[in-house]
CSV table of C-alpha atoms in Angstrom, one decimal:
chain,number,residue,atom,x,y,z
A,140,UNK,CA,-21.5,16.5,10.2
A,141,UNK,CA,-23.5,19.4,11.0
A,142,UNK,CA,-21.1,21.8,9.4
A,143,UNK,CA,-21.1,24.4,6.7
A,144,UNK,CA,-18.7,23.6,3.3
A,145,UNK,CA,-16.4,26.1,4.1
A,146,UNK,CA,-15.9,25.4,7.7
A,147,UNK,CA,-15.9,21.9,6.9
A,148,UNK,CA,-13.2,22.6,4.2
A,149,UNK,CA,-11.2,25.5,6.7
A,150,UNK,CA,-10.8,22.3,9.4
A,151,UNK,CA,-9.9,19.7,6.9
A,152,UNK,CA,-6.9,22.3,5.7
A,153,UNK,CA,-5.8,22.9,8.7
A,154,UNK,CA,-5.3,19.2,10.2
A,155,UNK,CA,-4.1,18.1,6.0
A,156,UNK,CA,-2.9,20.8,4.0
A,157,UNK,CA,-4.9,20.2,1.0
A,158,UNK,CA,-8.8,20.8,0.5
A,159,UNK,CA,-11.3,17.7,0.6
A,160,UNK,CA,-11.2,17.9,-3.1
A,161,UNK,CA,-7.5,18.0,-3.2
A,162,UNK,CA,-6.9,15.1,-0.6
A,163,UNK,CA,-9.7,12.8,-3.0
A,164,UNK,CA,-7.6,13.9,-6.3
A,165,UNK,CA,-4.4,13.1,-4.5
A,166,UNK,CA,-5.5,9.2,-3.6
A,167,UNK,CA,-7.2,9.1,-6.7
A,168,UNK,CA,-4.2,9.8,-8.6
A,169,UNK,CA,-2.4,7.1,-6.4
A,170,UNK,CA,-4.9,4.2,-6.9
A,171,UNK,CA,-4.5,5.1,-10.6
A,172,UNK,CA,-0.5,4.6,-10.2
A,173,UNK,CA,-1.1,1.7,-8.7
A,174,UNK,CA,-3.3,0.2,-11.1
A,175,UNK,CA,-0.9,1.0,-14.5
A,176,UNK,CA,2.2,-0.3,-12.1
A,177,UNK,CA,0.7,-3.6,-10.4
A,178,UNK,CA,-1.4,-4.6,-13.5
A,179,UNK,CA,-1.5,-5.7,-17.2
A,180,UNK,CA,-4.8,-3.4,-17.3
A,181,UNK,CA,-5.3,-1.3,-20.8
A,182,UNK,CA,-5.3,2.1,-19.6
A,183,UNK,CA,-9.0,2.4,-21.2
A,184,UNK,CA,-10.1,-0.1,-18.8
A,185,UNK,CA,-8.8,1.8,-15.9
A,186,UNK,CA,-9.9,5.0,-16.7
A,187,UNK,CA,-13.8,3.6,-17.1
A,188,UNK,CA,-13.1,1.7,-13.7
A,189,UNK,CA,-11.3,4.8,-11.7
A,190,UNK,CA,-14.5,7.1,-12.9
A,191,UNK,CA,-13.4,8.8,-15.9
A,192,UNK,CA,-15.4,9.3,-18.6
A,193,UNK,CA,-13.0,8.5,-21.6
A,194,UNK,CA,-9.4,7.1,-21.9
A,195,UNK,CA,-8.2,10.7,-22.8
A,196,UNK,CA,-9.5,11.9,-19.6
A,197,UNK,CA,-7.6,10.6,-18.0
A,198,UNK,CA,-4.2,10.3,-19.5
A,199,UNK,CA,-4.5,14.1,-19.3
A,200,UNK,CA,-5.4,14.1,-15.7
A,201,UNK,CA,-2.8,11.0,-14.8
A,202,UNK,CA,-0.2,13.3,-16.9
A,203,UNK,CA,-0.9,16.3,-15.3
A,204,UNK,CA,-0.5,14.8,-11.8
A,205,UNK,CA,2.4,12.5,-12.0
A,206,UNK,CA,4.1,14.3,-15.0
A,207,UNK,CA,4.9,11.0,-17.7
A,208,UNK,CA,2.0,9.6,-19.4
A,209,UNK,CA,0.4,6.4,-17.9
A,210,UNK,CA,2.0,4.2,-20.4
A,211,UNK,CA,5.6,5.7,-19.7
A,212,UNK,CA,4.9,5.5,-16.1
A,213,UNK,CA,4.6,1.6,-16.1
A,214,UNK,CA,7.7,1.1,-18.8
A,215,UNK,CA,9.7,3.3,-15.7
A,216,UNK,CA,7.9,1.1,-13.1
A,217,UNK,CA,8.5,-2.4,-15.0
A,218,UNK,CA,12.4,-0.7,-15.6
A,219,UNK,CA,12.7,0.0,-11.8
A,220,UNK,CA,11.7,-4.1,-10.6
A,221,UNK,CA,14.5,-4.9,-13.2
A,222,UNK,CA,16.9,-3.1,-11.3
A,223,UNK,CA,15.8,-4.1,-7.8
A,224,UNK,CA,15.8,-7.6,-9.2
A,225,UNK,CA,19.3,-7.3,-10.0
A,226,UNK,CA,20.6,-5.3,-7.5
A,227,UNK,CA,19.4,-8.2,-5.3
A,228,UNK,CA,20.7,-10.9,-7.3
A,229,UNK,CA,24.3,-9.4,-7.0
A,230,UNK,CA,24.0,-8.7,-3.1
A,231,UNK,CA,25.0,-11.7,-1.5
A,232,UNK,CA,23.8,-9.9,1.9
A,233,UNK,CA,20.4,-9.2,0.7
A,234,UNK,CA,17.8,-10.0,4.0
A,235,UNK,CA,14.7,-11.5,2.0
A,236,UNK,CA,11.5,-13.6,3.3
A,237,UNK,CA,11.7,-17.5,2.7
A,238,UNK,CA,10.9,-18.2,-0.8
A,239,UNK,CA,8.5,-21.2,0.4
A,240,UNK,CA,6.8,-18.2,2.4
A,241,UNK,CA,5.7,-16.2,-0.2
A,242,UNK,CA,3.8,-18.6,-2.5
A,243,UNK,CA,0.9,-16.8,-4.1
A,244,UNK,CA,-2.0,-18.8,-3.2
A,245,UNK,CA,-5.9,-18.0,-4.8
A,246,UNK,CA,-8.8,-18.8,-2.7
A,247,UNK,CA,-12.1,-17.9,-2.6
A,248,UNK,CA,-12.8,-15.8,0.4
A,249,UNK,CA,-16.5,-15.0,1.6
A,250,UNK,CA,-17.9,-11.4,3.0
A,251,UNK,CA,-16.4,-10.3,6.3
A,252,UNK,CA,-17.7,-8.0,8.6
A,253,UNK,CA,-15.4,-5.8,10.8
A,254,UNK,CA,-15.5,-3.6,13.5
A,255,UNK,CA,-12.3,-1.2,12.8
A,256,UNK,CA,-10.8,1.6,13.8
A,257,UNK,CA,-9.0,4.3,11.2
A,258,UNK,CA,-5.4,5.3,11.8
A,259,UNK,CA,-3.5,7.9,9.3
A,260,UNK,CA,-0.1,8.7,9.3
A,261,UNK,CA,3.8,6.7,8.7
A,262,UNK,CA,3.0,3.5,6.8
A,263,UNK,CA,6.2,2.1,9.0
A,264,UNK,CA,3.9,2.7,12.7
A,265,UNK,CA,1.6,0.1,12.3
A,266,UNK,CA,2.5,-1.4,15.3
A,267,UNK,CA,1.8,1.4,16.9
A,268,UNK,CA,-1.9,1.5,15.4
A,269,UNK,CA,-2.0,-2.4,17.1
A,270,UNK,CA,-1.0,-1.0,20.3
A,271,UNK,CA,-3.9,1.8,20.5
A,272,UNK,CA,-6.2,-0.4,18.9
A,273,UNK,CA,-5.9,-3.1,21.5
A,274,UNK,CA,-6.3,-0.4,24.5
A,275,UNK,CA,-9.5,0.5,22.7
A,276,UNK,CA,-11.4,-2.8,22.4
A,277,UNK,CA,-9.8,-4.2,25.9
A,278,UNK,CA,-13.5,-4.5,26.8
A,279,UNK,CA,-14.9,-7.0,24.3
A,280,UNK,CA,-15.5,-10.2,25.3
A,281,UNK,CA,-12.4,-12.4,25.2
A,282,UNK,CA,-13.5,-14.9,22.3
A,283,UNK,CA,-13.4,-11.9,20.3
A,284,UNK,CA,-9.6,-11.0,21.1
A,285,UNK,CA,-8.8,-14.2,20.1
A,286,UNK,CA,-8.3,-13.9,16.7
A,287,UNK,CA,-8.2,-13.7,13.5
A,288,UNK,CA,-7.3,-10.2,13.0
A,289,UNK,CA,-7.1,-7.8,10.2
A,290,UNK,CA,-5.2,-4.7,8.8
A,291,UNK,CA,-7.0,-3.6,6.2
A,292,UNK,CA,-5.4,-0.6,4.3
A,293,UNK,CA,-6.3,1.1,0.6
A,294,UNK,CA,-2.9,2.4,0.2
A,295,UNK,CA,0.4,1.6,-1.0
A,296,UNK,CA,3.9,3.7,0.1
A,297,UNK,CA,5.2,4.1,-3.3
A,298,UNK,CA,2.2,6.3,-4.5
A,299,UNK,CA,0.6,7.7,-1.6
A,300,UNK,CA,2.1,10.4,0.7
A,301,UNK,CA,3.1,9.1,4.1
A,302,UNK,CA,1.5,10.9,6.4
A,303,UNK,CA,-1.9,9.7,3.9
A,304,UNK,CA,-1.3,6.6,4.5
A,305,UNK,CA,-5.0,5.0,5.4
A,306,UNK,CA,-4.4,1.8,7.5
A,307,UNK,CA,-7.7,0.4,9.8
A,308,UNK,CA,-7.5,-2.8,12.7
A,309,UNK,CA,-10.3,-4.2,12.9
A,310,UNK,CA,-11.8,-7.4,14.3
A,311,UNK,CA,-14.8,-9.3,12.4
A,312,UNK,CA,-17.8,-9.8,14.0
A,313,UNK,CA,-21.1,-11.4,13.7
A,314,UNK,CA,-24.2,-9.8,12.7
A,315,UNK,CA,-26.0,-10.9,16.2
A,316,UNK,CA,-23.1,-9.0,17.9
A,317,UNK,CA,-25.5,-5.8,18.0
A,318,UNK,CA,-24.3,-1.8,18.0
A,319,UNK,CA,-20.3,-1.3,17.0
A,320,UNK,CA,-18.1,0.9,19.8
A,321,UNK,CA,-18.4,4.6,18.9
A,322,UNK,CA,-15.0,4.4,18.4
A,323,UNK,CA,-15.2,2.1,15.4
A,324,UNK,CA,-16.3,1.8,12.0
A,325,UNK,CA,-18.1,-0.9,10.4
A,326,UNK,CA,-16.6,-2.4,7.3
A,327,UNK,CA,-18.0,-5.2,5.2
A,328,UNK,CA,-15.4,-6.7,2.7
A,329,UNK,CA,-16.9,-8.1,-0.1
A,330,UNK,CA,-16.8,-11.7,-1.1
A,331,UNK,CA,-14.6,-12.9,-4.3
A,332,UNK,CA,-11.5,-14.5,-5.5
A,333,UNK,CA,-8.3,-13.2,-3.6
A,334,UNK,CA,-4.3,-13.6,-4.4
A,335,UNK,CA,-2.7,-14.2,-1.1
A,336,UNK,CA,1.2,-15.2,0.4
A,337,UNK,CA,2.1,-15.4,3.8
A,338,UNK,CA,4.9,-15.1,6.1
A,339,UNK,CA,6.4,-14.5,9.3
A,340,UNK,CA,7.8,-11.0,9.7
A,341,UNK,CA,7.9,-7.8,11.6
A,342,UNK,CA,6.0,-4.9,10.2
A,343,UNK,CA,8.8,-3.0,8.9
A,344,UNK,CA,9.2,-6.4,6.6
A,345,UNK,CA,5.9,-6.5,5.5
A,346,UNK,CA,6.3,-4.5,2.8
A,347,UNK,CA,8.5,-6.9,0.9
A,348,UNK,CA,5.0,-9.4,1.2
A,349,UNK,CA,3.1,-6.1,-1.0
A,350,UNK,CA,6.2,-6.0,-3.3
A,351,UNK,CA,6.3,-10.1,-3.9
A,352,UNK,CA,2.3,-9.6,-4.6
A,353,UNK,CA,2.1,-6.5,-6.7
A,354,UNK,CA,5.6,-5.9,-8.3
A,355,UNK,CA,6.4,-9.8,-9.2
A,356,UNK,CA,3.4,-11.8,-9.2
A,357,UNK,CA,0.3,-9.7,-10.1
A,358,UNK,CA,1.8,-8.3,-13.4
A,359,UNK,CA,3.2,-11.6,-14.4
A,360,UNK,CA,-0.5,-13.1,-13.6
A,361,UNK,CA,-3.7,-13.4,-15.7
A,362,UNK,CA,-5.5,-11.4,-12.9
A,363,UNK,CA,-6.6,-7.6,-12.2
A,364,UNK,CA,-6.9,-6.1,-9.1
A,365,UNK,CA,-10.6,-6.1,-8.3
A,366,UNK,CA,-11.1,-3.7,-5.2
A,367,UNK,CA,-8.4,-1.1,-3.6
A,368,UNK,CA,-8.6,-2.7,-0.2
A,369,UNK,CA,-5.5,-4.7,0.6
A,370,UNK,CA,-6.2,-7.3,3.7
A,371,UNK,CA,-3.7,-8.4,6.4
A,372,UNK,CA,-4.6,-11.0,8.5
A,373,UNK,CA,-3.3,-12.1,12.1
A,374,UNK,CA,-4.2,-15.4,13.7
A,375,UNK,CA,-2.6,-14.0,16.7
A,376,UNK,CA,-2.5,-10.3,17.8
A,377,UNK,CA,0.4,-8.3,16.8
A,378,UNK,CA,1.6,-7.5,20.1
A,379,UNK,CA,5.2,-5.4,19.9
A,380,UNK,CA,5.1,-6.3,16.5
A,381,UNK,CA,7.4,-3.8,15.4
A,382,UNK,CA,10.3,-6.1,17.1
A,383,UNK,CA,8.4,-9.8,17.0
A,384,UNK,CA,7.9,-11.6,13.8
A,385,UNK,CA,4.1,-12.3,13.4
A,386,UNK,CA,2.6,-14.9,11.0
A,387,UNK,CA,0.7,-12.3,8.2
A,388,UNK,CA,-1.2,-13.4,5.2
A,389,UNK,CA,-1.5,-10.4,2.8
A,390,UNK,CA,-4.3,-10.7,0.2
A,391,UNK,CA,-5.6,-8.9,-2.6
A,392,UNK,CA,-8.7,-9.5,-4.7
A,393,UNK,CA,-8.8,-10.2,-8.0
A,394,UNK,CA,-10.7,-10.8,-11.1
């Protein structure tokens, strides 16, 4: 980027509030969360796959961080489900998605290539991400702004900050397409096995699709998460989908 480490580190501050080291640790430390709440994973496994070099590693850096040790952090996590679980069992009121809607279905899904842009901030404005996104690419060729469309976001609300909250649109492309905008980046998900449920719902609803995947199904399943990339996919575009129900598939991938 054609700057020096401490400039580079003086802007980062200033838009953030933590260093580029700090703002790594931080998601780290979430994607680790994630992994001993949404998964059956030994904590050995995790640590080797998250980077660590031994299991002690990191329960001393996961302890430091979030303050329990990993295996009293899911007992409090598995505690908390039970308790949402019952609440809404007791709550005739409740507002849930269709139970038919949110069967977990595994497919095999090949490599994708996106163009996509890269919003941060409120996990609850994704709509509003839509809306810039579609101002942005209002010049590609209409076949492309026909669909499908994708959300793609490496985050989760429970253990990542808000205003951290990574979330890219993006629109996949072919390989003859030629240069991306400078506006976008280029994304290739990777082939494999994904867990995915669907249904129709506005996007402050769309978390109870990442809470039927990863708090019910996932640590109930014979599966791991495979990659930290979460996919949501459009057939239509989410136009004012903050107020209008869109039909979303949410998948994971899994080994």
């Amino acid at each position: 980027m054609r700057l020096s480490r401490f400039h580079l580190t003086r802007l980062f501050f200033k838009d953030f509030q933590h260093s580029p080291r700090d703002y790594i640790h931080r998601n780290l430390m979430g994607r680790c969360a994630l992994m001993i709440a949404h998964t059956r994973q030994s904590a050995f496994s995790i640590a080797i796959d998250m980077g660590f070099s031994s299991q002690q590693a990191f329960t001393r850096a996961f302890t430091h961080y979030w303050g329990i040790s990993p295996c009293q952090f899911r007992q409090a996590h598995v505690r908390h489900i039970e308790r949402i679980d019952a609440a809404s069992k007791q709550a005739a009121d409740v507002c849930s998605l269709p139970v038919a809607n949110t069967k977990i279905v595994i497919r095999n899904m090949p490599a994708i290539r996106f163009w996509a842009v890269r919003y941060e901030g409120l996990s609850s404005q994704k709509h509003a991400c839509w809306s810039d996104f579609r101002k942005l690419f209002a010049h590609l060729p209409s076949h492309m702004l026909a669909g499908p469309f994708f959300g793609l976001t490496y985050d989760t609300p429970m253990f990542v900050p808000s205003q951290f909250m990574r979330y890219y649109c993006g629109v996949p492309v072919p390989l003859s397409l030629g240069p991306k905008p400078k506006e976008a980046f280029e994304i290739n998900l990777p082939a494999g096995r994904t867990a995915t449920c669907a249904a129709h719902c506005t996007s402050g609803d769309v978390s109870m699709l990442y809470s039927n995947l990863l708090d019910h199904w996932l640590p109930h399943s014979d599966y791991h998460l495979r990659a930290s990339c979460f996919a949501e996919r459009f057939d239509e575009f989410p136009t004012n989908w903050e107020t209008r129900p869109e039909a979303v598939q949410l998948s994971c991938w899994i080994q």
